[in-house]
Coordinates of C-alpha atoms in Angstrom, one line a residue:
M6 CA -3.2 20.2 0.3
L7 CA -3.7 20.6 4.0
E8 CA -4.2 24.2 5.1
E9 CA -3.2 25.7 8.5
G10 CA -6.1 25.5 10.9
E11 CA -8.1 23.0 8.7
L12 CA -7.6 20.1 11.1
A13 CA -9.3 22.0 13.9
H14 CA -12.4 22.5 11.8
I15 CA -12.4 18.8 10.7
F16 CA -12.2 17.5 14.3
A17 CA -14.8 20.1 15.5
G18 CA -17.2 18.6 12.9
G19 CA -16.7 15.1 14.4
L20 CA -14.7 13.9 11.4
R21 CA -11.4 12.0 11.1
V22 CA -8.5 12.4 8.7
F23 CA -6.1 10.1 6.9
P24 CA -2.9 11.8 5.7
I25 CA -1.8 11.0 2.1
F26 CA 1.6 12.2 0.8
Q27 CA 2.0 13.0 -2.9
D28 CA 4.6 15.1 -4.6
N29 CA 3.6 14.7 -8.2
G30 CA 4.1 10.9 -8.5
R31 CA 2.3 10.5 -11.8
T32 CA 5.1 9.0 -13.9
L33 CA 7.5 6.1 -13.3
S34 CA 10.6 8.4 -13.5
E35 CA 9.7 9.9 -10.1
Y36 CA 9.9 6.5 -8.3
Y37 CA 13.4 5.7 -7.2
W38 CA 15.1 5.1 -3.8
G39 CA 16.5 8.6 -3.4
N40 CA 13.2 10.3 -4.1
G41 CA 11.5 7.9 -1.7
Y42 CA 14.0 8.8 1.0
K43 CA 13.5 12.5 0.5
H44 CA 9.7 12.0 0.5
G45 CA 9.8 10.0 3.7
Q46 CA 11.7 12.8 5.4
K47 CA 9.4 15.5 4.0
A48 CA 6.3 13.6 4.9
H49 CA 7.6 13.2 8.5
D50 CA 8.4 16.9 8.8
Q51 CA 5.0 17.9 7.5
A52 CA 3.2 15.5 9.8
V53 CA 5.2 16.8 12.8
H54 CA 4.4 20.4 11.7
F55 CA 0.6 19.6 11.7
G56 CA 0.9 17.7 15.0
F57 CA 0.0 14.2 13.9
N58 CA 0.4 11.8 16.8
Q59 CA 3.0 9.0 16.9
G60 CA 2.0 5.9 15.1
T61 CA -0.1 7.7 12.4
V62 CA -0.1 5.9 9.0
I63 CA 0.9 8.1 6.1
Y64 CA -0.2 6.8 2.7
F65 CA 2.4 7.4 -0.1
A66 CA 0.8 7.6 -3.5
V67 CA 1.4 5.8 -6.7
D68 CA -1.1 7.8 -8.7
Y69 CA -0.9 6.3 -12.2
D70 CA -1.5 2.9 -13.8
A71 CA 1.7 1.1 -12.7
T72 CA 2.4 -2.2 -14.4
D73 CA 4.3 -5.3 -13.3
A74 CA 7.3 -4.0 -15.2
D75 CA 7.3 -0.8 -13.1
M76 CA 7.1 -2.7 -9.8
P77 CA 10.9 -3.1 -9.1
Q78 CA 11.4 0.7 -9.3
I79 CA 8.3 1.4 -7.2
L80 CA 9.4 -1.0 -4.6
E81 CA 12.8 0.8 -4.4
Y82 CA 11.0 4.0 -3.9
F83 CA 9.1 2.6 -1.0
R84 CA 12.3 1.2 0.5
G85 CA 13.5 4.8 0.4
V86 CA 10.3 6.0 2.1
V87 CA 10.9 3.5 4.9
S88 CA 14.5 4.7 5.2
G89 CA 13.5 8.4 5.2
L90 CA 10.9 7.9 7.9
G91 CA 13.4 5.9 9.9
S92 CA 16.0 8.5 9.6
R93 CA 13.7 10.9 11.4
G94 CA 13.1 8.4 14.3
K95 CA 10.4 6.1 13.0
R96 CA 7.6 8.2 14.5
Y97 CA 5.2 7.4 11.6
L98 CA 4.2 4.3 9.6
H99 CA 4.1 4.0 5.9
G100 CA 1.0 3.0 4.0
V101 CA 0.5 2.8 0.2
Y102 CA -2.1 4.5 -2.0
G103 CA -2.5 2.9 -5.5
S104 CA -4.1 0.2 -7.5
R105 CA -4.9 -3.2 -6.0
N106 CA -1.8 -4.7 -7.6
V107 CA 0.5 -1.9 -6.4
C108 CA -0.9 -2.0 -2.9
A109 CA -0.5 -5.8 -2.7
E110 CA 3.1 -5.8 -4.0
V111 CA 4.3 -2.8 -1.9
T112 CA 2.8 -4.4 1.2
K113 CA 4.4 -7.8 0.5
E114 CA 7.8 -6.4 -0.2
T115 CA 8.1 -3.4 2.2
Y116 CA 5.4 -4.3 4.8
A117 CA 3.2 -1.3 4.4
R118 CA 0.9 -1.1 7.4
Y119 CA -2.3 -0.4 5.4
S120 CA -3.4 0.0 1.8
F121 CA -5.6 2.8 0.4
V122 CA -6.9 1.4 -2.8
S123 CA -7.7 3.7 -5.8
G124 CA -10.6 1.5 -6.7
M125 CA -12.4 4.4 -8.5
S126 CA -9.7 4.1 -11.2
W127 CA -11.5 1.2 -12.8
G128 CA -9.5 1.5 -16.0
F129 CA -6.2 0.9 -14.2
S130 CA -4.7 -2.5 -15.3
G131 CA -3.6 -2.9 -11.6
N132 CA -7.3 -3.1 -10.6
L133 CA -8.4 -5.6 -13.2
G134 CA -8.6 -9.1 -12.0
Y135 CA -6.7 -8.4 -8.8
P136 CA -8.3 -9.0 -5.3
L137 CA -8.3 -6.3 -2.6
P138 CA -5.1 -6.5 -0.6
S139 CA -5.6 -8.1 2.8
N140 CA -4.5 -5.0 4.6
W141 CA -6.8 -2.6 2.8
S142 CA -8.2 0.2 5.0
F143 CA -9.9 2.5 2.5
N144 CA -11.2 1.9 -1.0
Q145 CA -12.2 4.8 -3.3
V146 CA -15.5 3.7 -5.0
K147 CA -17.2 6.7 -6.4
E148 CA -16.8 10.4 -7.1
Y149 CA -19.8 12.6 -6.9
K150 CA -20.7 16.3 -7.1
V151 CA -21.7 18.3 -4.0
T152 CA -23.5 21.6 -4.1
D153 CA -23.4 23.9 -1.1
G154 CA -25.1 27.2 -1.9
T155 CA -23.1 28.7 -4.7
D156 CA -20.2 26.4 -4.1
T157 CA -19.9 23.2 -6.1
F158 CA -17.1 20.6 -5.7
W159 CA -16.3 16.9 -6.1
L160 CA -16.0 14.4 -3.3
D161 CA -14.8 10.8 -3.2
R162 CA -16.9 8.2 -1.6
D163 CA -14.7 5.7 0.2
A164 CA -15.4 2.3 1.7
H165 CA -13.7 1.7 5.1
H166 CA -12.5 -1.7 6.3
L167 CA -13.6 -2.2 9.9
G168 CA -10.8 -3.0 12.2
S169 CA -8.2 -1.3 10.0
D170 CA -6.8 2.2 10.2
P171 CA -9.4 4.3 12.0
G172 CA -7.9 7.6 10.8
Q173 CA -6.9 10.4 13.2
D174 CA -9.4 12.3 15.4
S175 CA -6.8 14.5 17.2
I176 CA -3.4 16.0 17.0
N177 CA -0.7 16.9 19.6
R178 CA -1.9 14.3 22.0
P179 CA 0.0 14.7 25.3
A180 CA 2.0 11.7 26.5
S181 CA 0.5 10.0 29.5
P182 CA 2.6 9.7 32.7
A183 CA 4.1 6.4 33.7
A184 CA 1.6 5.8 36.5
D185 CA -1.2 5.7 33.9
F186 CA 0.8 3.4 31.7
I187 CA 1.2 0.9 34.6
N188 CA -2.6 1.1 35.2
Y189 CA -3.1 0.3 31.5
I190 CA -0.8 -2.7 31.8
Q191 CA -2.8 -3.9 34.8
S192 CA -6.1 -3.6 32.9
L193 CA -4.7 -5.4 29.9
Y194 CA -3.2 -8.2 32.1
D195 CA -6.6 -8.6 33.8
L196 CA -8.2 -9.1 30.4
A197 CA -5.5 -11.5 29.4
K198 CA -6.3 -13.7 32.5
A199 CA -10.0 -13.4 31.8
Y200 CA -9.4 -14.5 28.2
G201 CA -8.3 -17.9 29.7
K202 CA -6.0 -19.0 26.9
G203 CA -2.2 -18.7 26.8
D204 CA 0.3 -16.9 29.0
P205 CA -1.1 -13.5 30.2
N206 CA 2.3 -11.9 30.2
R207 CA 3.0 -12.9 26.7
L208 CA -0.5 -11.8 25.5
V209 CA 0.1 -8.3 26.9
M210 CA 3.3 -8.0 25.0
E211 CA 1.7 -9.3 21.9
Y212 CA -1.3 -7.0 22.1
I213 CA 0.8 -3.9 22.4
R214 CA 3.1 -4.8 19.5
S215 CA 0.2 -6.1 17.3
D216 CA -0.5 -3.0 15.2
K217 CA 3.1 -2.1 14.3
Y218 CA 5.2 -5.2 14.8
D219 CA 3.2 -8.2 13.4
D220 CA 4.0 -8.2 9.7
A221 CA 5.6 -11.2 8.0
T222 CA 9.1 -10.3 9.1
W223 CA 8.1 -10.1 12.8
R224 CA 6.1 -13.3 12.6
G225 CA 9.2 -15.0 11.2
L226 CA 11.3 -13.5 14.0
I227 CA 9.2 -14.2 17.1
G228 CA 5.9 -15.6 16.0
K229 CA 2.5 -14.0 15.3
V230 CA 0.3 -12.4 17.9
D231 CA -2.8 -14.1 19.3
A232 CA -5.4 -12.5 17.0
G233 CA -8.2 -13.9 19.2
F234 CA -6.9 -12.0 22.2
V235 CA -6.4 -8.8 20.2
A236 CA -10.1 -9.0 19.2
Y237 CA -11.1 -9.8 22.7
A238 CA -9.2 -6.8 24.2
N239 CA -10.6 -4.5 21.5
D240 CA -14.1 -5.7 22.2
H241 CA -13.5 -4.7 25.8
N242 CA -12.6 -1.1 24.8
M243 CA -8.9 -1.5 24.9
S244 CA -6.5 0.2 22.5
I245 CA -2.8 0.3 21.9
W246 CA -0.9 3.0 23.6
T247 CA 1.7 4.7 21.4
E248 CA 3.5 6.9 23.9
F249 CA 4.1 7.6 27.6
K250 CA 6.5 9.8 29.5
D251 CA 9.6 8.2 31.0
P252 CA 9.7 9.5 34.6
F253 CA 13.5 9.4 34.8
T254 CA 14.6 11.2 31.6
G255 CA 11.3 13.0 30.7
Q256 CA 11.5 11.5 27.2
Y257 CA 8.5 10.1 25.3
L258 CA 8.8 6.4 25.0
G259 CA 7.0 4.1 22.6
P260 CA 5.4 1.0 24.2
E261 CA 5.0 -0.7 20.8
H262 CA 8.7 -0.9 20.2
M263 CA 9.5 -1.6 23.8
M264 CA 7.0 -4.5 24.1
A265 CA 8.1 -5.9 20.7
T266 CA 11.6 -6.0 22.2
A267 CA 10.3 -7.6 25.4
N268 CA 8.3 -10.1 23.4
G269 CA 11.3 -11.1 21.4
Q270 CA 13.5 -11.6 24.5
Y271 CA 10.7 -13.5 26.2
V272 CA 10.1 -16.1 23.5
K273 CA 13.6 -16.1 21.9
P274 CA 16.1 -15.4 24.7
N275 CA 19.8 -15.4 23.8
P276 CA 21.9 -18.3 25.0
K277 CA 24.7 -17.2 27.3
G278 CA 27.4 -15.6 25.2
D279 CA 25.5 -16.0 21.9
I280 CA 22.9 -14.1 19.8
S281 CA 19.2 -14.9 19.1
L282 CA 16.3 -13.8 17.1
G283 CA 15.2 -12.0 20.3
D284 CA 18.2 -9.8 19.9
V285 CA 17.1 -8.8 16.4
A286 CA 13.7 -7.8 17.8
G287 CA 15.6 -5.3 20.0
W288 CA 19.2 -3.9 19.9
G289 CA 20.3 -6.1 17.1
G290 CA 17.7 -4.9 14.6
D291 CA 18.4 -1.3 15.5
L292 CA 22.1 -1.8 15.0
M293 CA 21.5 -3.3 11.6
T294 CA 19.3 -0.3 10.5
L295 CA 22.0 2.1 11.9
Y296 CA 24.6 0.2 9.9
G297 CA 22.5 0.7 6.8
E298 CA 22.2 4.4 7.5
W299 CA 25.9 4.7 7.9
R300 CA 26.6 3.0 4.5
R301 CA 24.0 5.3 3.0
D302 CA 25.9 8.3 4.4
H303 CA 29.5 6.9 4.2
D304 CA 30.6 9.5 1.7
S305 CA 30.3 12.1 4.4
Y306 CA 31.0 9.7 7.3
A307 CA 34.1 7.6 6.4
S308 CA 34.4 6.5 10.0
G309 CA 31.7 4.1 11.3
A310 CA 32.9 4.8 14.9
T311 CA 32.3 8.5 14.4
Y312 CA 28.9 7.7 13.0
I313 CA 27.9 5.7 16.1
R314 CA 29.2 8.5 18.4
D315 CA 27.2 11.1 16.5
K316 CA 24.0 9.1 15.8
M317 CA 23.4 6.3 18.4
G318 CA 21.5 7.0 21.5
K319 CA 21.6 10.8 21.2
I320 CA 18.8 13.0 22.4
G321 CA 17.6 15.4 19.7
V322 CA 19.4 13.5 16.9
A323 CA 17.2 11.8 14.5
S324 CA 18.3 8.3 13.5
T325 CA 17.0 4.7 13.5
F326 CA 18.8 4.2 16.8
G327 CA 18.2 7.3 18.7
F328 CA 18.0 7.8 22.5
T329 CA 14.5 6.6 23.0
D330 CA 15.2 3.5 20.8
L331 CA 18.1 2.6 23.1
V332 CA 15.9 3.2 26.2
E333 CA 13.1 1.0 24.7
D334 CA 15.6 -1.7 23.9
A335 CA 17.1 -1.7 27.4
D336 CA 13.7 -1.5 29.2
G337 CA 12.1 -4.2 27.0
Y338 CA 15.0 -6.5 27.7
L339 CA 15.0 -5.9 31.4
I340 CA 11.2 -6.2 31.7
A341 CA 11.3 -9.6 29.8
Q342 CA 14.1 -10.8 32.1
A343 CA 12.1 -9.9 35.1
V344 CA 9.1 -11.8 33.8
R345 CA 11.2 -14.8 32.9
G346 CA 12.4 -14.6 36.5
G347 CA 8.9 -15.0 37.9
K348 CA 7.4 -11.5 38.0
T349 CA 4.1 -10.7 36.3
I350 CA 4.4 -8.1 33.6
V351 CA 2.5 -5.7 35.8
Q352 CA 5.0 -6.2 38.6
A353 CA 7.9 -5.8 36.2
V354 CA 6.7 -2.6 34.6
H355 CA 5.7 -1.2 38.0
D356 CA 9.1 -1.9 39.5
H357 CA 10.9 -0.5 36.5
Y358 CA 9.1 2.8 36.3
G359 CA 7.6 3.2 39.8
G360 CA 10.5 1.7 41.6
N361 CA 14.3 2.0 41.1
G362 CA 14.7 -0.1 37.9
G363 CA 14.8 2.9 35.5
L364 CA 17.5 4.6 37.6
T365 CA 20.0 1.9 36.6
R366 CA 18.6 0.7 33.3
F367 CA 21.8 1.1 31.3
R368 CA 24.0 -0.4 33.9
D369 CA 21.7 -3.4 34.3
Y370 CA 21.3 -3.8 30.6
V371 CA 25.0 -3.7 29.9
N372 CA 25.7 -6.1 32.8
Q373 CA 22.9 -8.6 32.0
R374 CA 23.1 -8.7 28.2
F375 CA 26.7 -7.7 27.4
G376 CA 28.7 -9.0 30.3
G377 CA 29.4 -5.5 31.6
T378 CA 32.3 -4.8 29.3
I379 CA 33.0 -2.9 26.1
S380 CA 34.8 -5.9 24.6
E381 CA 31.9 -8.3 25.2
A382 CA 29.4 -5.8 23.8
A383 CA 31.6 -5.4 20.7
A384 CA 31.8 -9.2 20.3
Q385 CA 28.0 -9.5 20.4
A386 CA 27.6 -6.7 17.9
K387 CA 30.0 -8.4 15.5
K388 CA 28.1 -11.7 15.9
I389 CA 24.8 -10.1 15.2
L390 CA 26.2 -8.4 12.1
T391 CA 28.2 -11.2 10.6
D392 CA 27.4 -14.7 12.0
T393 CA 25.7 -17.2 9.7
P394 CA 24.2 -19.9 12.0
T395 CA 23.1 -23.1 10.3
S396 CA 19.9 -23.5 12.2
T397 CA 16.5 -22.4 10.9
D398 CA 16.6 -19.4 13.2
G399 CA 20.0 -18.6 11.7
A400 CA 18.6 -18.4 8.2
I401 CA 15.8 -16.1 9.4
L402 CA 18.4 -13.9 11.2
V403 CA 20.6 -13.6 8.1
G404 CA 17.6 -12.8 5.9
G405 CA 16.4 -10.2 8.4
R406 CA 19.8 -8.7 8.5
I407 CA 20.0 -8.3 4.7
L408 CA 16.4 -6.9 4.6
L409 CA 17.0 -4.3 7.3
I410 CA 20.4 -3.1 6.0
Q411 CA 19.3 -2.8 2.4
T412 CA 16.0 -1.1 3.3
Y413 CA 17.9 1.6 5.1
G414 CA 21.0 1.7 3.1
G415 CA 19.7 0.9 -0.4
T416 CA 19.9 -2.2 -2.6
G417 CA 23.5 -3.3 -3.0
T418 CA 24.7 -1.9 0.4
L419 CA 28.0 -3.5 1.4
M420 CA 27.3 -6.1 4.0
P421 CA 29.3 -5.9 7.3
H422 CA 31.4 -9.0 6.7
L423 CA 32.7 -7.4 3.5
L424 CA 34.0 -4.2 5.2
P425 CA 37.8 -3.8 4.6
G426 CA 40.4 -4.0 7.3
G427 CA 39.4 -3.1 10.8
Q428 CA 36.4 -1.0 10.0
L429 CA 33.9 -3.5 11.4
D430 CA 35.9 -3.9 14.6
D431 CA 36.0 -0.1 15.0
W432 CA 32.2 0.0 14.5
C433 CA 31.5 -2.7 17.0
N434 CA 33.9 -1.3 19.6
A435 CA 32.2 2.1 19.2
F436 CA 28.9 0.3 19.9
G437 CA 30.2 -1.2 23.1
D438 CA 31.8 2.1 24.2
N439 CA 28.5 3.9 23.5
L440 CA 26.6 1.6 25.8
V441 CA 29.1 1.9 28.6
Q442 CA 29.1 5.7 28.3
H443 CA 25.3 5.7 28.8
A444 CA 25.7 3.6 31.9
S445 CA 28.3 6.1 33.2
T446 CA 26.2 9.2 32.4
E447 CA 23.2 7.5 34.2
R448 CA 25.3 7.1 37.3
I449 CA 26.4 10.8 37.2
R450 CA 22.8 12.0 36.7
R451 CA 21.2 9.6 39.3
A452 CA 20.1 12.4 41.7
E453 CA 18.5 14.3 38.8
Y454 CA 16.7 11.2 37.5
R455 CA 15.4 10.4 41.0
A456 CA 14.0 14.0 41.3
N457 CA 12.5 13.7 37.8
Q458 CA 10.7 10.5 38.9
Q459 CA 9.2 12.1 41.9
R460 CA 7.9 15.0 39.8
L461 CA 6.9 13.1 36.6
F462 CA 5.6 9.7 37.6
R463 CA 2.0 10.9 38.1
S464 CA 2.0 14.4 36.5
K465 CA 0.3 15.1 33.2

């Protein structure tokens, strides 16, 4: 149990922490989707309370000897965890604590970022004959007694996997201004050119998404990152930025999601009037997760259109498609388009945040991707939710759609093409209307956004 003020003492001693969430969790009966959903939300709220920075991995515990027969129920629990964290805005990543077998299965099926292996539990059947999962970060290997004066207590000795989760050495880290983010992109781009292999623009996008958006699903969507460049950049003291301040709205944006969106559009652009896997890496994937959330909540939200109006692109409203998600989708798309048009990624990012690009982000996004109309945006939304293309990319798109919707809505969630009557049309029209409303609000607030940019572009 983490106590108030304890983190300050830990950091003052030069130590790091790794948050583990456990609310009992010692019997199979506690592992089901609904409990995972509540635990994901509770873990998020506690992490925010203690000030953990965006992108922190929270390890959710399976603290008993789970067998293969238990695994379907445990996997449903972790899908609930993902949905619970997503419903709060996807600020934190889920990891898994448990036996080797549990960690490997949860990682394979729910894409846990890292595994914390309970290797000290040598009697667990899930540790017998199973290799360490490839994404292991910590492994408990021994418990020993420590005596400090009259105080005696037990400590675990853990092995750490170099290059994995480094743990956290700070809390409440302030977001950097956009000017510093542009300088960061310049430094990363310079390293990409010095690396001498591949497209430097693409390497920058891949590096920034590499920690959070390079699991099997993302590799299927838009390809794997260049691991050689990731290692090269890390060897040159680079690290992945998780937040910076948008100079126009003052909101904290996530470069990882934005550059995953940009990378998707850059390598898998949509044909005119059609959808692509690049869309799933951006707005399409976010719309799928929001659909899953709506079906999860449909008993209290019969109208999908109302759900979109209340949940999509709203400041201060937690959902998988909140305001910053929408901004990151728009900015990632526009930056990729600028690079495809001949700019370097440094120029594209500079012009967007240091120039006037961000003043008209929603107008440009709606015009360039959705033809400038509610009806075309609605048509594209319907395609991304229901089309079943026959190409290899189409099969990946359909599989990704099912995965995202069922992860956030639960197994058995009604798929969009099975919605009765005009409910899907209402949902898609509401999506288009939401985008156009954001473009209209942006126009009304243009003077305010310009003043914000002059004040926030370089300020800490």
